[in-house]
Amino acid sequence: MTEPEIPIKTVGLSAGYKGNPVISNVDLKVERNDFVGIIGPNGGGKTTLLKAILGFIQPMEGKVKVFGRSPEKTRSRIGYVPQYATFDEDYPITVKEVVQMGRRKEKKFFERYSRQDLKKTKEVLADVEMNDYKDEPISELSGGQKQRIFIARALVSSPELLLLDEPTASVDRRMEKGIYSLLKELNEDMAIVVVTHDIGVLSSYITKVACLSGELYSSDEPCLEKDMLEDAYQCPVELITHAGEEIPHRVLGEHPEGGSDK
Amino acid sequence: MIQELTELISYPFVQRMLIAGFLASVVGGVIGTYVVVNRVVVMSGGIAHIAFGGIGLAYLLQDKLNWGWMDPMIGAVIFALASGAIFSSDFLRSRVRQDSSVGVLWVIGMATGILFLNLVDKTSTTVQEPTSILFGNILLIEKFDLYVFAGLTLGILLIVFIFFRDFKILTFDEEFAKISGLSTGGLNLLLFSLIALTVVILIKVVGVILVIAMLTIPPAISSLFSNKLSTTMVLAVIVGLVGSFLGIFSSLLFDTPPGPMIVLWLGGMFLPAFAFGRKFG
């Protein structure tokens, strides 16, 4: 490989379902130790983009490279945390078993889980502060706890790139902060991409931000730009955040007084 | 009562029924657990009814082409495996609503079965009564059938043992299975083939219509008391054994058909389980 392995690089990527592109012409570059937040309205193609990066759907146009190769070949180096709502709540399975699943890709066909796998499983459960729950059935956990388990499952295979789809949907604010500070720590060892429609929580943790609404509007700065958001949401946007503060504060510049730009 | 029972057990046909009930409970409990947790109960019912078409076709081939070797169970296996393959494939899933495709194939299976059986010349070919195919007749099970069932059961259990870890990932979270590098298409096909073979064994014991009972009720009960897939399976087998033995003996004592008796015992166990089960009780 001539060029260094970039975790994610897409060039002119269009993808979608049944011949209709949901995202088009997306250029995205994620480098080692990036913490990228991709925000956008519902239906903007956030999950579609993740699926293209994972190689679950083929690009209609353009290219996706993960660590310099096609996603199918490098998928094992990606940790993926899907939206938890897609899981079967009633499945008879314990926390430990779910996390251990993450070790499967390291194993050969007839190779059983080893003591090493169990040790690693315990380590990541401790990292996400869920060790006390390891023998609980997954159905007994709260939304935030489930989310931690699915993050642990992605981490147990020591991924070099972590993709998270709406990691804090259906999680309360306090838990949400806990999850993001965990991600911040993990970011020292791996690139992280978070997609969410919840703009408020992202700004204090990310190194790069992009808006996805069919097309990608990106910025290399860890702050949201008003134009970007307005392009993505197709309406004037004013951004106020409550994250970690008692008083709402702005992350964008003030609107010009008197609406002179209208 | 006890005396009556010990006397009954000494009859070879009762022994055959009990062995068939045992094998059906084991394979039904293990594979039924996958059917229940994977929410493919209705598809499994579809496989059973499509297999009915295969049974009809086998009789018709016996009659018209003089294929004496064409056992109805061969027809059932072929149709069941084919429908299992159809249900497991992404191709159909992406084009038709899944429950619609099950509905369509289900009734086509029934219609062809009845039609084929009707076309058979009953004076030259002996045909099982449609009611005994639909509701089962464990009394008709022969020694040879038991050898086939035992072989199939062992094969199914062996495959489950080998693929236990991968089936668990697949049925819990198919997308994650894909990320883990598992061949989800192949695993789905394998799992549905196991379901199809199980369905054929169960058809012989409880009949086409009651197959769903043996596949669904024991795991539905056991999953109320268990947090692990393996425990759910073991408990389901035990529940199935209790239900089928009670059903077989009570049908002998009261001279009623065994299939419905087995199902009613199982159904009777479901009610208290539902009331006292940890999860939803």
PDB file of N, CA, C and O in Angstrom, chain B residues 121-166:
ATOM      1  N   ASP B 121     -55.448 -42.726  -7.854  1.00  0.00           N
ATOM      2  CA  ASP B 121     -56.427 -43.796  -7.987  1.00  0.00           C
ATOM      3  C   ASP B 121     -56.353 -44.689  -6.740  1.00  0.00           C
ATOM      4  O   ASP B 121     -55.412 -45.460  -6.563  1.00  0.00           O
ATOM      5  N   LYS B 122     -57.335 -44.535  -5.861  1.00  0.00           N
ATOM      6  CA  LYS B 122     -57.274 -45.204  -4.553  1.00  0.00           C
ATOM      7  C   LYS B 122     -57.409 -46.718  -4.656  1.00  0.00           C
ATOM      8  O   LYS B 122     -57.105 -47.428  -3.699  1.00  0.00           O
ATOM      9  N   THR B 123     -57.874 -47.228  -5.785  1.00  0.00           N
ATOM     10  CA  THR B 123     -58.019 -48.678  -5.888  1.00  0.00           C
ATOM     11  C   THR B 123     -56.665 -49.351  -6.095  1.00  0.00           C
ATOM     12  O   THR B 123     -56.477 -50.506  -5.713  1.00  0.00           O
ATOM     13  N   SER B 124     -55.720 -48.615  -6.690  1.00  0.00           N
ATOM     14  CA  SER B 124     -54.420 -49.246  -6.943  1.00  0.00           C
ATOM     15  C   SER B 124     -53.342 -48.782  -5.946  1.00  0.00           C
ATOM     16  O   SER B 124     -52.375 -49.486  -5.702  1.00  0.00           O
ATOM     17  N   THR B 125     -53.489 -47.590  -5.380  1.00  0.00           N
ATOM     18  CA  THR B 125     -52.466 -47.081  -4.468  1.00  0.00           C
ATOM     19  C   THR B 125     -53.095 -46.799  -3.101  1.00  0.00           C
ATOM     20  O   THR B 125     -54.139 -46.157  -3.019  1.00  0.00           O
ATOM     21  N   THR B 126     -52.433 -47.294  -2.062  1.00  0.00           N
ATOM     22  CA  THR B 126     -52.950 -47.032  -0.714  1.00  0.00           C
ATOM     23  C   THR B 126     -52.502 -45.641  -0.287  1.00  0.00           C
ATOM     24  O   THR B 126     -51.313 -45.322  -0.302  1.00  0.00           O
ATOM     25  N   VAL B 127     -53.466 -44.827   0.085  1.00  0.00           N
ATOM     26  CA  VAL B 127     -53.174 -43.457   0.474  1.00  0.00           C
ATOM     27  C   VAL B 127     -53.618 -43.237   1.908  1.00  0.00           C
ATOM     28  O   VAL B 127     -54.692 -43.683   2.310  1.00  0.00           O
ATOM     29  N   GLN B 128     -52.750 -42.555   2.657  1.00  0.00           N
ATOM     30  CA  GLN B 128     -53.103 -42.164   4.017  1.00  0.00           C
ATOM     31  C   GLN B 128     -54.274 -41.185   3.949  1.00  0.00           C
ATOM     32  O   GLN B 128     -54.331 -40.351   3.042  1.00  0.00           O
ATOM     33  N   GLU B 129     -55.177 -41.285   4.890  1.00  0.00           N
ATOM     34  CA  GLU B 129     -56.286 -40.333   4.951  1.00  0.00           C
ATOM     35  C   GLU B 129     -55.757 -38.916   5.111  1.00  0.00           C
ATOM     36  O   GLU B 129     -54.837 -38.689   5.901  1.00  0.00           O
ATOM     37  N   PRO B 130     -56.320 -37.944   4.371  1.00  0.00           N
ATOM     38  CA  PRO B 130     -55.865 -36.561   4.560  1.00  0.00           C
ATOM     39  C   PRO B 130     -55.927 -36.117   6.028  1.00  0.00           C
ATOM     40  O   PRO B 130     -55.004 -35.452   6.511  1.00  0.00           O
ATOM     41  N   THR B 131     -56.971 -36.517   6.762  1.00  0.00           N
ATOM     42  CA  THR B 131     -57.035 -36.082   8.173  1.00  0.00           C
ATOM     43  C   THR B 131     -55.870 -36.625   8.977  1.00  0.00           C
ATOM     44  O   THR B 131     -55.368 -35.965   9.877  1.00  0.00           O
ATOM     45  N   SER B 132     -55.422 -37.850   8.651  1.00  0.00           N
ATOM     46  CA  SER B 132     -54.318 -38.374   9.456  1.00  0.00           C
ATOM     47  C   SER B 132     -52.996 -37.698   9.063  1.00  0.00           C
ATOM     48  O   SER B 132     -52.070 -37.639   9.861  1.00  0.00           O
ATOM     49  N   ILE B 133     -52.922 -37.185   7.827  1.00  0.00           N
ATOM     50  CA  ILE B 133     -51.732 -36.393   7.472  1.00  0.00           C
ATOM     51  C   ILE B 133     -51.797 -35.043   8.178  1.00  0.00           C
ATOM     52  O   ILE B 133     -50.812 -34.546   8.715  1.00  0.00           O
ATOM     53  N   LEU B 134     -52.971 -34.449   8.186  1.00  0.00           N
ATOM     54  CA  LEU B 134     -53.109 -33.112   8.751  1.00  0.00           C
ATOM     55  C   LEU B 134     -52.986 -33.106  10.269  1.00  0.00           C
ATOM     56  O   LEU B 134     -52.402 -32.205  10.849  1.00  0.00           O
ATOM     57  N   PHE B 135     -53.567 -34.128  10.919  1.00  0.00           N
ATOM     58  CA  PHE B 135     -53.550 -34.141  12.384  1.00  0.00           C
ATOM     59  C   PHE B 135     -52.617 -35.198  12.953  1.00  0.00           C
ATOM     60  O   PHE B 135     -52.543 -35.377  14.149  1.00  0.00           O
ATOM     61  N   GLY B 136     -51.927 -35.909  12.086  1.00  0.00           N
ATOM     62  CA  GLY B 136     -50.903 -36.840  12.524  1.00  0.00           C
ATOM     63  C   GLY B 136     -51.482 -38.150  12.994  1.00  0.00           C
ATOM     64  O   GLY B 136     -52.614 -38.222  13.457  1.00  0.00           O
ATOM     65  N   ASN B 137     -50.695 -39.208  12.853  1.00  0.00           N
ATOM     66  CA  ASN B 137     -51.087 -40.443  13.483  1.00  0.00           C
ATOM     67  C   ASN B 137     -49.858 -41.211  13.897  1.00  0.00           C
ATOM     68  O   ASN B 137     -49.277 -41.979  13.156  1.00  0.00           O
ATOM     69  N   ILE B 138     -49.493 -40.960  15.116  1.00  0.00           N
ATOM     70  CA  ILE B 138     -48.288 -41.530  15.697  1.00  0.00           C
ATOM     71  C   ILE B 138     -48.411 -43.055  15.776  1.00  0.00           C
ATOM     72  O   ILE B 138     -47.437 -43.772  15.848  1.00  0.00           O
ATOM     73  N   LEU B 139     -49.688 -43.541  15.725  1.00  0.00           N
ATOM     74  CA  LEU B 139     -49.910 -44.988  15.764  1.00  0.00           C
ATOM     75  C   LEU B 139     -49.362 -45.678  14.526  1.00  0.00           C
ATOM     76  O   LEU B 139     -49.043 -46.856  14.540  1.00  0.00           O
ATOM     77  N   LEU B 140     -49.288 -44.928  13.419  1.00  0.00           N
ATOM     78  CA  LEU B 140     -48.865 -45.539  12.158  1.00  0.00           C
ATOM     79  C   LEU B 140     -47.344 -45.609  12.014  1.00  0.00           C
ATOM     80  O   LEU B 140     -46.839 -46.080  11.009  1.00  0.00           O
ATOM     81  N   ILE B 141     -46.628 -45.079  13.017  1.00  0.00           N
ATOM     82  CA  ILE B 141     -45.176 -45.044  12.881  1.00  0.00           C
ATOM     83  C   ILE B 141     -44.572 -46.448  12.949  1.00  0.00           C
ATOM     84  O   ILE B 141     -44.920 -47.250  13.828  1.00  0.00           O
ATOM     85  N   GLU B 142     -43.698 -46.714  11.982  1.00  0.00           N
ATOM     86  CA  GLU B 142     -43.083 -48.042  11.930  1.00  0.00           C
ATOM     87  C   GLU B 142     -41.636 -47.975  12.405  1.00  0.00           C
ATOM     88  O   GLU B 142     -41.087 -46.893  12.574  1.00  0.00           O
ATOM     89  N   LYS B 143     -41.069 -49.141  12.552  1.00  0.00           N
ATOM     90  CA  LYS B 143     -39.700 -49.215  13.043  1.00  0.00           C
ATOM     91  C   LYS B 143     -38.731 -48.450  12.133  1.00  0.00           C
ATOM     92  O   LYS B 143     -37.871 -47.708  12.595  1.00  0.00           O
ATOM     93  N   PHE B 144     -38.956 -48.630  10.826  1.00  0.00           N
ATOM     94  CA  PHE B 144     -38.075 -47.964   9.864  1.00  0.00           C
ATOM     95  C   PHE B 144     -38.110 -46.449  10.042  1.00  0.00           C
ATOM     96  O   PHE B 144     -37.078 -45.770  10.012  1.00  0.00           O
ATOM     97  N   ASP B 145     -39.341 -45.885  10.242  1.00  0.00           N
ATOM     98  CA  ASP B 145     -39.480 -44.446  10.464  1.00  0.00           C
ATOM     99  C   ASP B 145     -38.617 -43.993  11.642  1.00  0.00           C
ATOM    100  O   ASP B 145     -37.977 -42.944  11.597  1.00  0.00           O
ATOM    101  N   LEU B 146     -38.633 -44.824  12.687  1.00  0.00           N
ATOM    102  CA  LEU B 146     -37.879 -44.440  13.885  1.00  0.00           C
ATOM    103  C   LEU B 146     -36.385 -44.370  13.615  1.00  0.00           C
ATOM    104  O   LEU B 146     -35.699 -43.474  14.112  1.00  0.00           O
ATOM    105  N   TYR B 147     -35.896 -45.305  12.810  1.00  0.00           N
ATOM    106  CA  TYR B 147     -34.467 -45.243  12.466  1.00  0.00           C
ATOM    107  C   TYR B 147     -34.155 -43.953  11.716  1.00  0.00           C
ATOM    108  O   TYR B 147     -33.149 -43.283  11.985  1.00  0.00           O
ATOM    109  N   VAL B 148     -35.035 -43.612  10.760  1.00  0.00           N
ATOM    110  CA  VAL B 148     -34.817 -42.372   9.999  1.00  0.00           C
ATOM    111  C   VAL B 148     -34.858 -41.167  10.938  1.00  0.00           C
ATOM    112  O   VAL B 148     -33.986 -40.293  10.893  1.00  0.00           O
ATOM    113  N   PHE B 149     -35.878 -41.128  11.830  1.00  0.00           N
ATOM    114  CA  PHE B 149     -35.987 -39.996  12.766  1.00  0.00           C
ATOM    115  C   PHE B 149     -34.759 -39.887  13.654  1.00  0.00           C
ATOM    116  O   PHE B 149     -34.241 -38.804  13.899  1.00  0.00           O
ATOM    117  N   ALA B 150     -34.313 -41.041  14.151  1.00  0.00           N
ATOM    118  CA  ALA B 150     -33.163 -41.024  15.054  1.00  0.00           C
ATOM    119  C   ALA B 150     -31.938 -40.482  14.332  1.00  0.00           C
ATOM    120  O   ALA B 150     -31.200 -39.647  14.872  1.00  0.00           O
ATOM    121  N   GLY B 151     -31.750 -40.920  13.079  1.00  0.00           N
ATOM    122  CA  GLY B 151     -30.620 -40.425  12.292  1.00  0.00           C
ATOM    123  C   GLY B 151     -30.723 -38.921  12.069  1.00  0.00           C
ATOM    124  O   GLY B 151     -29.759 -38.174  12.279  1.00  0.00           O
ATOM    125  N   LEU B 152     -31.918 -38.483  11.661  1.00  0.00           N
ATOM    126  CA  LEU B 152     -32.128 -37.050  11.425  1.00  0.00           C
ATOM    127  C   LEU B 152     -31.899 -36.235  12.700  1.00  0.00           C
ATOM    128  O   LEU B 152     -31.237 -35.194  12.681  1.00  0.00           O
ATOM    129  N   THR B 153     -32.445 -36.729  13.805  1.00  0.00           N
ATOM    130  CA  THR B 153     -32.307 -36.004  15.072  1.00  0.00           C
ATOM    131  C   THR B 153     -30.837 -35.864  15.447  1.00  0.00           C
ATOM    132  O   THR B 153     -30.381 -34.771  15.813  1.00  0.00           O
ATOM    133  N   LEU B 154     -30.093 -36.965  15.330  1.00  0.00           N
ATOM    134  CA  LEU B 154     -28.668 -36.894  15.656  1.00  0.00           C
ATOM    135  C   LEU B 154     -27.947 -35.890  14.760  1.00  0.00           C
ATOM    136  O   LEU B 154     -27.150 -35.080  15.217  1.00  0.00           O
ATOM    137  N   GLY B 155     -28.259 -35.949  13.460  1.00  0.00           N
ATOM    138  CA  GLY B 155     -27.631 -35.021  12.506  1.00  0.00           C
ATOM    139  C   GLY B 155     -27.954 -33.574  12.853  1.00  0.00           C
ATOM    140  O   GLY B 155     -27.065 -32.710  12.876  1.00  0.00           O
ATOM    141  N   ILE B 156     -29.228 -33.311  13.157  1.00  0.00           N
ATOM    142  CA  ILE B 156     -29.648 -31.945  13.482  1.00  0.00           C
ATOM    143  C   ILE B 156     -28.940 -31.459  14.748  1.00  0.00           C
ATOM    144  O   ILE B 156     -28.417 -30.338  14.799  1.00  0.00           O
ATOM    145  N   LEU B 157     -28.903 -32.327  15.772  1.00  0.00           N
ATOM    146  CA  LEU B 157     -28.245 -31.923  17.023  1.00  0.00           C
ATOM    147  C   LEU B 157     -26.762 -31.661  16.808  1.00  0.00           C
ATOM    148  O   LEU B 157     -26.199 -30.717  17.380  1.00  0.00           O
ATOM    149  N   LEU B 158     -26.139 -32.474  15.970  1.00  0.00           N
ATOM    150  CA  LEU B 158     -24.709 -32.286  15.710  1.00  0.00           C
ATOM    151  C   LEU B 158     -24.461 -30.921  15.047  1.00  0.00           C
ATOM    152  O   LEU B 158     -23.559 -30.170  15.446  1.00  0.00           O
ATOM    153  N   ILE B 159     -25.290 -30.589  14.062  1.00  0.00           N
ATOM    154  CA  ILE B 159     -25.109 -29.302  13.375  1.00  0.00           C
ATOM    155  C   ILE B 159     -25.364 -28.134  14.333  1.00  0.00           C
ATOM    156  O   ILE B 159     -24.625 -27.155  14.342  1.00  0.00           O
ATOM    157  N   VAL B 160     -26.392 -28.281  15.178  1.00  0.00           N
ATOM    158  CA  VAL B 160     -26.651 -27.221  16.165  1.00  0.00           C
ATOM    159  C   VAL B 160     -25.450 -27.070  17.097  1.00  0.00           C
ATOM    160  O   VAL B 160     -25.032 -25.953  17.418  1.00  0.00           O
ATOM    161  N   PHE B 161     -24.868 -28.190  17.502  1.00  0.00           N
ATOM    162  CA  PHE B 161     -23.710 -28.123  18.391  1.00  0.00           C
ATOM    163  C   PHE B 161     -22.556 -27.376  17.719  1.00  0.00           C
ATOM    164  O   PHE B 161     -21.930 -26.505  18.313  1.00  0.00           O
ATOM    165  N   ILE B 162     -22.304 -27.713  16.461  1.00  0.00           N
ATOM    166  CA  ILE B 162     -21.183 -27.083  15.747  1.00  0.00           C
ATOM    167  C   ILE B 162     -21.428 -25.599  15.524  1.00  0.00           C
ATOM    168  O   ILE B 162     -20.537 -24.768  15.676  1.00  0.00           O
ATOM    169  N   PHE B 163     -22.662 -25.250  15.158  1.00  0.00           N
ATOM    170  CA  PHE B 163     -22.947 -23.858  14.783  1.00  0.00           C
ATOM    171  C   PHE B 163     -23.628 -23.065  15.897  1.00  0.00           C
ATOM    172  O   PHE B 163     -24.154 -21.994  15.633  1.00  0.00           O
ATOM    173  N   PHE B 164     -23.619 -23.601  17.117  1.00  0.00           N
ATOM    174  CA  PHE B 164     -24.378 -22.965  18.185  1.00  0.00           C
ATOM    175  C   PHE B 164     -24.037 -21.478  18.337  1.00  0.00           C
ATOM    176  O   PHE B 164     -24.896 -20.609  18.361  1.00  0.00           O
ATOM    177  N   ARG B 165     -22.738 -21.195  18.387  1.00  0.00           N
ATOM    178  CA  ARG B 165     -22.278 -19.815  18.594  1.00  0.00           C
ATOM    179  C   ARG B 165     -22.710 -18.919  17.438  1.00  0.00           C
ATOM    180  O   ARG B 165     -23.180 -17.803  17.642  1.00  0.00           O
ATOM    181  N   ASP B 166     -22.575 -19.435  16.213  1.00  0.00           N
ATOM    182  CA  ASP B 166     -22.890 -18.606  15.052  1.00  0.00           C
ATOM    183  C   ASP B 166     -24.401 -18.416  14.885  1.00  0.00           C
ATOM    184  O   ASP B 166     -24.855 -17.324  14.521  1.00  0.00           O
TER     185      ASP B 166
END
